[in-house]
Every structure is written in C-alpha cells, then in structure tokens.
PDB file of C-alpha atoms in Angstrom:
ATOM      1  CA  MET A1150       1.804 -53.333   0.657  1.00 63.00           C
ATOM      2  CA  PRO A1151       2.335 -56.655  -1.132  1.00 66.00           C
ATOM      3  CA  PRO A1152       0.358 -59.623   0.129  1.00 63.00           C
ATOM      4  CA  LYS A1153       2.105 -62.042   2.490  1.00 60.00           C
ATOM      5  CA  ALA A1154       3.261 -65.446   1.297  1.00 63.00           C
ATOM      6  CA  ALA A1155       1.391 -68.378   2.580  1.00 60.00           C
ATOM      7  CA  GLY A1156       2.706 -69.569   5.910  1.00 58.00           C
ATOM      8  CA  ALA A1157       4.796 -66.451   6.495  1.00 63.00           C
ATOM      9  CA  GLY A1158       2.721 -65.310   9.418  1.00 66.00           C
ATOM     10  CA  LYS A1159       3.050 -68.555  11.368  1.00 70.00           C
ATOM     11  CA  PRO A1160       4.646 -68.130  14.841  1.00 74.00           C
ATOM     12  CA  GLN A1161       8.041 -69.815  15.182  1.00 79.00           C
ATOM     13  CA  LYS A1162       8.730 -72.515  17.718  1.00 81.00           C
ATOM     14  CA  LYS A1163      10.193 -71.115  20.909  1.00 81.00           C
ATOM     15  CA  LYS A1164      13.957 -71.886  21.197  1.00 80.00           C
ATOM     16  CA  LYS A1165      14.831 -74.453  23.906  1.00 80.00           C
ATOM     17  CA  TRP A1166      17.859 -73.557  25.979  1.00 79.00           C
ATOM     18  CA  SER A1167      20.373 -76.344  26.487  1.00 78.00           C
ATOM     19  CA  LYS A1168      21.053 -77.464  30.031  1.00 78.00           C
ATOM     20  CA  GLY A1169      24.750 -76.996  29.603  1.00 81.00           C
ATOM     21  CA  LYS A1170      27.429 -79.631  29.704  1.00 84.00           C
ATOM     22  CA  MET A1171      27.735 -81.400  33.073  1.00 83.00           C
ATOM     23  CA  LYS A1172      31.213 -82.685  34.135  1.00 82.00           C
ATOM     24  CA  GLU A1173      31.201 -86.329  35.092  1.00 84.00           C
ATOM     25  CA  LYS A1174      31.605 -86.831  38.814  1.00 85.00           C
ATOM     26  CA  VAL A1175      34.592 -88.925  39.884  1.00 82.00           C
ATOM     27  CA  ASN A1176      34.052 -91.528  42.481  1.00 89.00           C
ATOM     28  CA  ALA A1177      37.255 -91.013  44.481  1.00 89.00           C
ATOM     29  CA  MET A1178      38.423 -93.137  47.414  1.00 91.00           C
ATOM     30  CA  VAL A1179      38.620 -91.388  50.806  1.00 92.00           C
ATOM     31  CA  LEU A1180      40.552 -94.233  52.491  1.00 93.00           C
ATOM     32  CA  PHE A1181      43.355 -96.450  51.137  1.00 93.00           C
ATOM     33  CA  ASP A1182      42.754-100.112  50.695  1.00 93.00           C
ATOM     34  CA  LYS A1183      45.713-102.502  50.627  1.00 95.00           C
ATOM     35  CA  ALA A1184      45.931-102.608  46.814  1.00 93.00           C
ATOM     36  CA  ALA A1185      45.824 -98.836  46.363  1.00 92.00           C
ATOM     37  CA  TYR A1186      48.439 -98.216  49.084  1.00 94.00           C
ATOM     38  CA  ASP A1187      50.772-100.843  47.558  1.00 95.00           C
ATOM     39  CA  LYS A1188      50.324 -99.076  44.198  1.00 93.00           C
ATOM     40  CA  VAL A1189      51.319 -95.749  45.806  1.00 94.00           C
ATOM     41  CA  LEU A1190      54.419 -97.213  47.346  1.00 94.00           C
ATOM     42  CA  ASN A1191      55.519 -99.087  44.217  1.00 94.00           C
ATOM     43  CA  GLU A1192      54.390 -97.089  41.196  1.00 94.00           C
ATOM     44  CA  VAL A1193      54.339 -93.423  42.232  1.00 94.00           C
ATOM     45  CA  PRO A1194      58.092 -93.109  42.888  1.00 94.00           C
ATOM     46  CA  LYS A1195      58.605 -94.075  39.217  1.00 94.00           C
ATOM     47  CA  TYR A1196      56.484 -91.174  37.888  1.00 94.00           C
ATOM     48  CA  LYS A1197      58.550 -88.395  36.332  1.00 95.00           C
ATOM     49  CA  MET A1198      56.242 -85.662  37.691  1.00 95.00           C
ATOM     50  CA  ILE A1199      54.188 -86.071  40.869  1.00 96.00           C
ATOM     51  CA  THR A1200      51.566 -83.628  41.977  1.00 96.00           C
ATOM     52  CA  THR A1201      48.389 -83.944  44.113  1.00 95.00           C
ATOM     53  CA  SER A1202      46.198 -83.623  41.025  1.00 94.00           C
ATOM     54  CA  ILE A1203      48.123 -86.268  39.110  1.00 95.00           C
ATOM     55  CA  LEU A1204      47.707 -88.778  41.988  1.00 95.00           C
ATOM     56  CA  CYS A1205      44.041 -87.956  42.261  1.00 94.00           C
ATOM     57  CA  ASP A1206      43.504 -88.483  38.555  1.00 94.00           C
ATOM     58  CA  ARG A1207      45.560 -91.706  38.082  1.00 94.00           C
ATOM     59  CA  LEU A1208      44.762 -93.492  41.396  1.00 93.00           C
ATOM     60  CA  ARG A1209      41.139 -92.205  41.858  1.00 93.00           C
ATOM     61  CA  ILE A1210      41.808 -90.927  45.371  1.00 94.00           C
ATOM     62  CA  ASN A1211      40.729 -87.552  46.811  1.00 94.00           C
ATOM     63  CA  GLY A1212      43.060 -84.663  47.308  1.00 94.00           C
ATOM     64  CA  SER A1213      43.706 -84.932  51.018  1.00 94.00           C
ATOM     65  CA  LEU A1214      44.647 -88.631  50.572  1.00 95.00           C
ATOM     66  CA  ALA A1215      47.077 -87.720  47.726  1.00 96.00           C
ATOM     67  CA  ARG A1216      48.712 -85.072  49.896  1.00 95.00           C
ATOM     68  CA  LYS A1217      49.220 -87.627  52.730  1.00 95.00           C
ATOM     69  CA  ALA A1218      50.638 -90.129  50.264  1.00 96.00           C
ATOM     70  CA  ILE A1219      53.147 -87.525  48.999  1.00 96.00           C
ATOM     71  CA  ALA A1220      54.120 -86.698  52.563  1.00 95.00           C
ATOM     72  CA  THR A1221      54.703 -90.390  53.295  1.00 96.00           C
ATOM     73  CA  LEU A1222      56.870 -90.838  50.146  1.00 96.00           C
ATOM     74  CA  MET A1223      58.874 -87.669  51.053  1.00 95.00           C
ATOM     75  CA  ALA A1224      59.552 -89.100  54.531  1.00 95.00           C
ATOM     76  CA  GLN A1225      60.746 -92.338  53.015  1.00 94.00           C
ATOM     77  CA  GLY A1226      63.021 -90.395  50.613  1.00 93.00           C
ATOM     78  CA  THR A1227      61.613 -92.022  47.467  1.00 95.00           C
ATOM     79  CA  ILE A1228      60.557 -88.698  45.958  1.00 95.00           C
ATOM     80  CA  ARG A1229      61.968 -85.185  46.152  1.00 94.00           C
ATOM     81  CA  ALA A1230      60.477 -81.688  45.874  1.00 94.00           C
ATOM     82  CA  VAL A1231      61.070 -79.621  42.808  1.00 95.00           C
ATOM     83  CA  THR A1232      58.871 -76.620  43.650  1.00 94.00           C
ATOM     84  CA  LYS A1233      56.782 -75.990  46.708  1.00 92.00           C
ATOM     85  CA  HIS A1234      54.001 -73.327  46.644  1.00 91.00           C
ATOM     86  CA  SER A1235      51.029 -72.755  48.879  1.00 90.00           C
ATOM     87  CA  THR A1236      48.611 -74.052  46.293  1.00 89.00           C
ATOM     88  CA  GLN A1237      50.598 -76.418  44.015  1.00 92.00           C
ATOM     89  CA  SER A1238      53.648 -78.475  44.876  1.00 94.00           C
ATOM     90  CA  ILE A1239      55.586 -80.455  42.265  1.00 95.00           C
ATOM     91  CA  TYR A1240      57.685 -83.487  43.043  1.00 96.00           C
ATOM     92  CA  THR A1241      59.822 -85.883  41.045  1.00 95.00           C
ATOM     93  CA  ARG A1242      61.418 -89.246  41.591  1.00 93.00           C
ATOM     94  CA  ALA A1243      64.482 -89.273  43.801  1.00 89.00           C
ATOM     95  CA  THR A1244      67.646 -89.977  41.864  1.00 82.00           C
ATOM     96  CA  ASN A1245      71.065 -90.606  43.373  1.00 71.00           C
ATOM     97  CA  THR A1246      72.547 -87.313  42.268  1.00 55.00           C
TER      98      THR A1246
END
C-alpha cells in the first residue's frame, strides 16, 4: 500500500442541513375599515378577473372577508360570475351586454 498524503486522513466537517425556505406570513385584515371597504366598492368592479385569492393578495384581507366582498358586489350587480365551482369561483366586471 502506498503511503497516505499528508492531511488525507483528516475527518471532514459534518454537513449542516438547511432549515428550508420559510414563506413570509401575510398580515391580513379580518375586518374592513372604511378605507378598505371604499376600495372594494370603487376599484374591484374595474378588475378584469376577480377571485377570492386575487382580492386577498391585492387588498391584504383574509379569504372569508374576500368572499363576503364578492357576495356584496354580486348583490349590487357590479360584477358577474364567469365560472362557479365549489373551490374556486371566477368573476369579472359587469358590462352592459
């Protein structure tokens, strides 16, 4: 057997496992304040596509609040349903067609 090179028998450092990537937590509102509610009534009917997740993302509100906002806008007739499914509903702005 040939002799070992100097430093070849040194133990390697133990591999450290990463903690994984953590998703940043969103601080969503659970109740409407006056400014947020006015924004829902004025800006949301102008969106081309309206879903619960889009409202949550853009307005920083939670899902149940977004569903109530969509129900309110549907009752007013400012938006209309495109597709309704048990898990995902898609709405759009109401046009006069």
